[in-house]
XYZ file of C-alpha atoms in Angstrom:
146
model
C 110.298 67.695 122.457
C 107.872 70.826 122.432
C 110.722 72.698 123.695
C 112.793 72.101 120.919
C 110.467 72.982 118.848
C 109.703 76.337 120.343
C 113.185 77.393 120.512
C 112.767 76.381 116.511
C 109.774 78.577 115.547
C 111.490 81.720 117.895
C 115.036 81.053 116.281
C 113.190 81.166 112.757
C 114.304 84.586 110.719
C 110.516 84.547 109.393
C 109.436 85.492 112.924
C 111.913 87.434 113.437
C 110.913 89.836 110.781
C 107.194 89.339 110.271
C 105.075 91.695 111.523
C 101.382 93.301 110.647
C 101.662 96.473 108.357
C 99.267 99.833 108.912
C 96.176 99.106 107.184
C 96.830 102.728 106.042
C 99.487 105.051 105.256
C 99.177 109.030 105.695
C 98.967 110.172 101.909
C 98.496 107.189 99.823
C 95.705 105.224 98.945
C 95.170 101.656 100.683
C 94.396 99.477 96.872
C 92.565 95.825 97.016
C 94.127 93.344 94.393
C 91.015 94.521 91.991
C 92.153 98.224 92.426
C 95.759 96.811 91.788
C 94.858 95.422 88.985
C 93.540 98.160 87.147
C 95.673 100.787 87.611
C 98.129 97.810 85.917
C 96.159 98.266 83.174
C 96.022 101.893 82.980
C 99.820 101.301 83.278
C 100.699 102.189 87.193
C 104.269 101.941 87.940
C 104.539 99.045 90.001
C 107.537 98.496 92.776
C 107.980 95.570 94.309
C 110.134 96.089 97.918
C 110.304 92.268 98.375
C 114.283 90.590 98.470
C 115.793 90.053 95.149
C 115.349 86.070 95.966
C 111.323 86.423 96.665
C 111.372 89.043 93.599
C 112.774 85.959 91.358
C 110.330 83.248 92.354
C 107.416 85.340 90.936
C 106.215 89.292 90.604
C 103.196 91.156 89.167
C 103.690 91.182 85.651
C 105.780 94.555 84.979
C 106.982 95.693 87.816
C 110.009 97.032 88.857
C 112.281 95.696 91.842
C 113.700 97.997 94.333
C 115.183 96.799 97.593
C 113.449 98.881 100.158
C 117.036 99.243 102.569
C 119.343 100.436 98.797
C 117.498 101.100 95.985
C 114.439 102.305 97.043
C 115.771 105.521 98.030
C 116.753 106.327 94.122
C 113.127 107.566 94.085
C 113.659 110.740 96.224
C 115.857 111.729 92.988
C 114.128 115.199 91.846
C 114.557 113.934 88.617
C 111.296 111.435 88.494
C 108.172 112.887 87.746
C 106.098 113.188 90.970
C 103.367 112.789 89.234
C 103.564 108.966 88.038
C 101.232 106.533 89.500
C 103.056 104.258 91.830
C 101.540 101.255 93.485
C 103.855 99.719 96.179
C 104.148 96.445 97.342
C 105.253 93.617 99.222
C 104.628 90.216 99.500
C 100.707 90.527 102.205
C 100.046 92.119 105.387
C 102.793 90.945 107.165
C 105.377 92.744 105.243
C 105.574 96.416 106.333
C 108.070 97.620 103.879
C 105.472 97.850 101.393
C 104.123 100.771 103.855
C 107.361 101.849 104.549
C 108.416 102.283 101.207
C 104.612 104.027 100.531
C 105.743 106.284 103.434
C 109.274 107.673 102.150
C 107.618 107.912 98.267
C 104.843 110.333 99.969
C 106.841 112.369 101.960
C 108.438 112.819 98.671
C 106.437 114.865 97.148
C 104.790 111.474 94.787
C 100.906 112.511 94.092
C 99.781 109.265 93.276
C 100.561 106.918 95.800
C 99.222 103.589 96.592
C 99.398 101.039 98.814
C 99.014 97.828 97.983
C 98.453 95.963 101.061
C 97.316 92.772 100.381
C 100.722 92.231 98.302
C 101.976 89.758 96.052
C 100.434 86.772 97.923
C 96.713 88.024 97.035
C 98.318 89.058 92.958
C 99.190 85.509 92.647
C 96.042 83.748 94.314
C 93.368 85.761 91.552
C 95.905 84.527 89.054
C 96.716 88.144 87.261
C 100.086 88.513 85.075
C 103.156 87.573 86.753
C 106.830 87.477 85.440
C 109.716 85.703 86.870
C 113.230 85.723 86.970
C 112.858 88.982 84.718
C 116.626 91.696 85.646
C 114.976 94.782 86.188
C 117.074 98.437 86.246
C 116.102 101.998 86.693
C 115.997 102.041 83.183
C 113.315 100.623 83.201
C 111.324 102.611 85.301
C 112.742 105.505 83.286
C 110.959 103.913 80.243
C 107.887 103.389 82.766
C 107.737 107.057 84.259
C 108.152 108.944 80.989
């Protein structure tokens, strides 16, 4: 019975992809949930890099969904203003996707990149403003950037 349980745990996709995200990313500021809330109140652009399914379950109010593998690369385009404050998050400290997205944003020349390592789970636990199932698109990001 124990062998079957261990086999199930090791074969689970969550175990395959779960990894500790780095504590810091060069060129960006790591922020906690309270600092993220302050940036939210000031109008920073929040970018959620979680899979679409997780996004639909809930996300930071006003956040833009950009899947790291497909949509995030759009931020590399030169027409986006590099002075826009970006707050990038995933679900928690065990999601390295946000760290990779932050690294890319810094590499592309964004000047105010904030790494919200604690992510959506911390935001949700603090009972800060959230939304569910809102469809976003690149026009939403464009409106927030200008």
